[in-house]
Short mmCIF file of C-alpha atoms in Angstrom, two decimals:
data_model
loop_
_atom_site.label_atom_id
_atom_site.label_comp_id
_atom_site.label_asym_id
_atom_site.label_seq_id
_atom_site.Cartn_x
_atom_site.Cartn_y
_atom_site.Cartn_z
CA MET A 1355 100.53 66.90 126.94
CA SER A 1356 100.03 68.86 130.28
CA PRO A 1357 98.00 72.28 130.44
CA GLU A 1358 101.42 74.05 131.45
CA ILE A 1359 102.70 73.12 128.14
CA GLN A 1360 99.56 73.80 126.12
CA ASP A 1361 99.19 77.39 127.55
CA LYS A 1362 102.59 78.38 126.32
CA LEU A 1363 101.95 76.83 123.06
CA ASN A 1364 98.91 78.68 122.75
CA GLU A 1365 100.81 81.57 123.95
CA PHE A 1366 103.52 81.41 121.73
CA SER A 1367 101.15 80.95 118.47
CA LYS A 1368 99.82 84.21 118.89
CA HIS A 1369 103.62 85.79 118.27
CA ILE A 1370 104.40 86.26 114.37
CA VAL A 1371 108.04 85.28 113.05
CA ALA A 1372 108.57 87.78 110.43
CA HIS A 1373 110.18 86.41 107.46
CA GLY A 1374 111.62 88.97 104.89
CA TYR A 1375 109.02 87.83 102.49
CA TYR A 1376 106.34 88.00 105.28
CA LYS A 1377 107.62 91.81 105.75
CA ASN A 1378 108.05 92.52 102.16
CA ALA A 1379 104.13 91.23 101.68
CA VAL A 1380 103.07 94.00 105.00
CA ASN A 1381 105.06 96.40 103.21
CA GLN A 1382 103.03 96.08 100.03
CA ILE A 1383 100.20 96.23 101.04
CA LEU A 1384 100.62 99.38 103.06
CA LYS A 1385 102.44 100.85 100.69
CA SER A 1386 99.47 100.39 98.21
CA ILE A 1387 97.54 101.97 100.66
CA HIS A 1388 99.72 105.26 100.91
CA THR A 1389 99.79 105.59 96.99
CA THR A 1390 96.06 105.38 96.75
CA ALA A 1391 96.08 108.55 99.33
CA ALA A 1392 98.93 110.15 97.71
CA ARG A 1393 97.30 109.74 94.16
CA ARG A 1394 93.75 109.82 94.71
CA GLU A 1395 93.53 106.94 92.72
CA PRO A 1396 93.46 103.12 93.39
CA SER A 1397 96.26 100.98 93.84
CA SER A 1398 96.25 97.31 94.32
CA THR A 1399 98.22 94.25 95.69
CA LEU A 1400 98.21 91.04 94.66
CA LEU A 1401 99.63 88.58 97.23
CA THR A 1402 100.76 84.82 96.10
CA GLY A 1403 102.23 82.06 96.83
CA PRO A 1404 101.87 78.25 98.02
CA SER A 1405 98.79 77.32 100.76
CA GLY A 1406 100.52 78.40 104.22
CA VAL A 1407 103.13 81.23 103.96
CA GLY A 1408 101.43 83.88 105.83
CA LYS A 1409 99.44 85.63 103.33
CA SER A 1410 95.87 85.16 105.09
CA THR A 1411 98.05 86.18 108.21
CA ALA A 1412 99.95 89.14 106.59
CA CYS A 1413 96.54 90.74 105.57
CA LYS A 1414 94.69 90.37 109.23
CA TYR A 1415 98.18 92.20 110.81
CA VAL A 1416 97.49 95.26 108.03
CA MET A 1417 93.46 94.69 109.10
CA GLN A 1418 94.67 95.52 112.58
CA LYS A 1419 97.20 98.36 111.73
CA ILE A 1420 94.73 100.10 109.78
CA GLY A 1421 92.40 100.12 112.80
CA ALA A 1422 89.23 98.45 113.69
CA LYS A 1423 85.66 99.43 113.14
CA GLN A 1424 84.34 102.99 114.90
CA VAL A 1425 81.12 104.78 115.62
CA ILE A 1426 81.39 108.42 114.38
CA GLU A 1427 79.37 111.22 114.97
CA THR A 1428 79.51 113.38 111.28
CA GLU A 1429 77.11 116.30 110.04
CA TRP A 1430 74.83 113.85 108.63
CA GLY A 1431 74.40 111.70 111.73
CA VAL A 1432 75.95 108.92 113.22
CA VAL A 1433 77.86 106.44 111.22
CA GLN A 1434 80.05 103.82 111.41
CA THR A 1435 83.44 103.97 109.74
CA VAL A 1436 85.21 100.61 108.55
CA PRO A 1437 88.57 101.34 107.27
CA ALA A 1438 89.52 97.79 106.38
CA PHE A 1439 87.81 94.47 106.11
CA TYR A 1440 88.39 91.02 105.09
CA CYS A 1441 86.70 88.81 103.13
CA GLY A 1442 87.52 85.08 102.26
CA LEU A 1443 86.27 83.34 99.44
CA PRO A 1444 84.87 79.45 99.44
CA ALA A 1445 84.87 77.70 96.10
CA GLY A 1446 81.82 78.67 93.86
CA THR A 1447 81.77 82.24 95.01
CA THR A 1448 80.04 84.26 92.59
CA LEU A 1449 80.12 88.32 92.13
CA LYS A 1450 76.73 88.38 93.71
CA SER A 1451 77.58 86.38 96.83
CA LEU A 1452 80.47 88.84 97.56
CA THR A 1453 78.79 91.67 97.00
CA ILE A 1454 76.40 90.45 99.74
CA SER A 1455 79.46 89.33 102.14
CA MET A 1456 81.04 92.33 101.70
CA LEU A 1457 77.91 94.35 102.39
CA ALA A 1458 77.32 92.13 105.37
CA GLN A 1459 80.93 93.36 106.71
CA LEU A 1460 80.33 96.54 105.93
CA GLY A 1461 77.12 96.67 108.52
CA CYS A 1462 74.58 96.55 105.67
CA HIS A 1463 71.34 94.16 106.55
CA GLN A 1464 69.64 94.95 103.26
CA LEU A 1465 71.34 91.68 101.51
CA ASN A 1466 68.53 91.74 98.95
CA GLY A 1467 67.99 92.95 95.01
CA ASP A 1468 69.69 92.44 91.71
CA ALA A 1469 73.21 92.41 90.91
CA THR A 1470 73.26 95.88 90.20
CA THR A 1471 71.42 97.34 93.08
CA LEU A 1472 73.64 95.37 95.40
CA LEU A 1473 76.85 96.96 93.86
CA TYR A 1474 75.30 100.14 93.81
CA ARG A 1475 74.66 99.92 97.88
CA LEU A 1476 78.03 98.13 98.28
CA MET A 1477 79.95 101.32 96.73
CA THR A 1478 77.87 103.80 98.53
CA LEU A 1479 78.65 101.99 101.58
CA LEU A 1480 82.40 101.78 101.02
CA LYS A 1481 82.44 105.75 100.35
CA THR A 1482 80.33 106.12 103.13
CA CYS A 1483 82.39 103.74 105.99
CA LYS A 1484 85.36 105.38 104.31
CA THR A 1485 87.13 102.01 103.37
CA GLN A 1486 90.28 102.60 102.69
CA VAL A 1487 91.68 98.63 102.00
CA ILE A 1488 89.78 95.31 101.33
CA LEU A 1489 91.58 92.20 101.74
CA LEU A 1490 90.21 89.41 99.44
CA ASP A 1491 91.34 86.03 100.13
CA GLU A 1492 91.46 83.51 97.75
CA PHE A 1493 90.58 85.84 94.96
CA ASP A 1494 91.21 83.19 92.32
CA HIS A 1495 88.06 81.34 93.32
CA LEU A 1496 86.34 83.88 91.05
CA LEU A 1497 88.31 82.99 88.39
CA ALA A 1498 88.09 78.97 88.47
CA LYS A 1499 85.15 78.44 86.08
CA GLY A 1500 87.63 79.39 83.77
CA ALA A 1501 85.33 80.85 81.30
CA GLU A 1502 86.58 84.17 79.11
CA LYS A 1503 82.99 85.85 80.00
CA THR A 1504 83.39 85.18 83.92
CA LYS A 1505 86.91 86.51 83.88
CA ILE A 1506 85.97 89.66 81.98
CA LEU A 1507 82.90 90.05 84.15
CA VAL A 1508 85.29 89.89 87.62
CA CYS A 1509 87.72 92.33 85.84
CA ASN A 1510 84.93 95.10 85.29
CA TRP A 1511 83.67 94.70 88.77
CA VAL A 1512 86.71 94.96 90.34
CA LYS A 1513 87.02 98.44 87.69
CA THR A 1514 83.50 99.44 89.42
CA LEU A 1515 84.60 99.50 92.83
CA LYS A 1516 88.06 100.95 91.83
CA ILE A 1517 85.59 104.09 90.74
CA GLY A 1518 84.19 104.03 94.16
CA ARG A 1519 87.31 104.77 95.63
CA ALA A 1520 88.07 101.77 97.55
CA HIS A 1521 90.78 99.47 96.61
CA VAL A 1522 91.46 95.60 96.18
#
């Protein structure tokens, strides 16, 4: 393939052809964000579908729409805002490893401690960073072990995040 054709293909691959389902997925995520703001109560969206249909692309598009990380000056000093972030969950993810990954996304360098300490640090940072949306890709990997106890732990963990006024 010639370099000219390769350049054209690379440029074309940067564009999204928005199918109706794709538009609906993006709109549902945005609606969830607006509902959370209006009700002051967390709202969530769950995207499902086979691999390759654009779920991750839709999430990344929403992140671009929400805005990038910023450093702002407040009455308490200079803080970083992280209005949205994306977290892919590889197979074998645990709640603790997910919490650590999310802390890293928020710019935290203190990634040690027990699960309770890490979760408290995460909830504090979600408020401090004014996080509006957390996009978790492959969330089902947390439930893959199949044990009822694991499912209950995951559900309680998500509820705890909601108390922190973030939504998943």
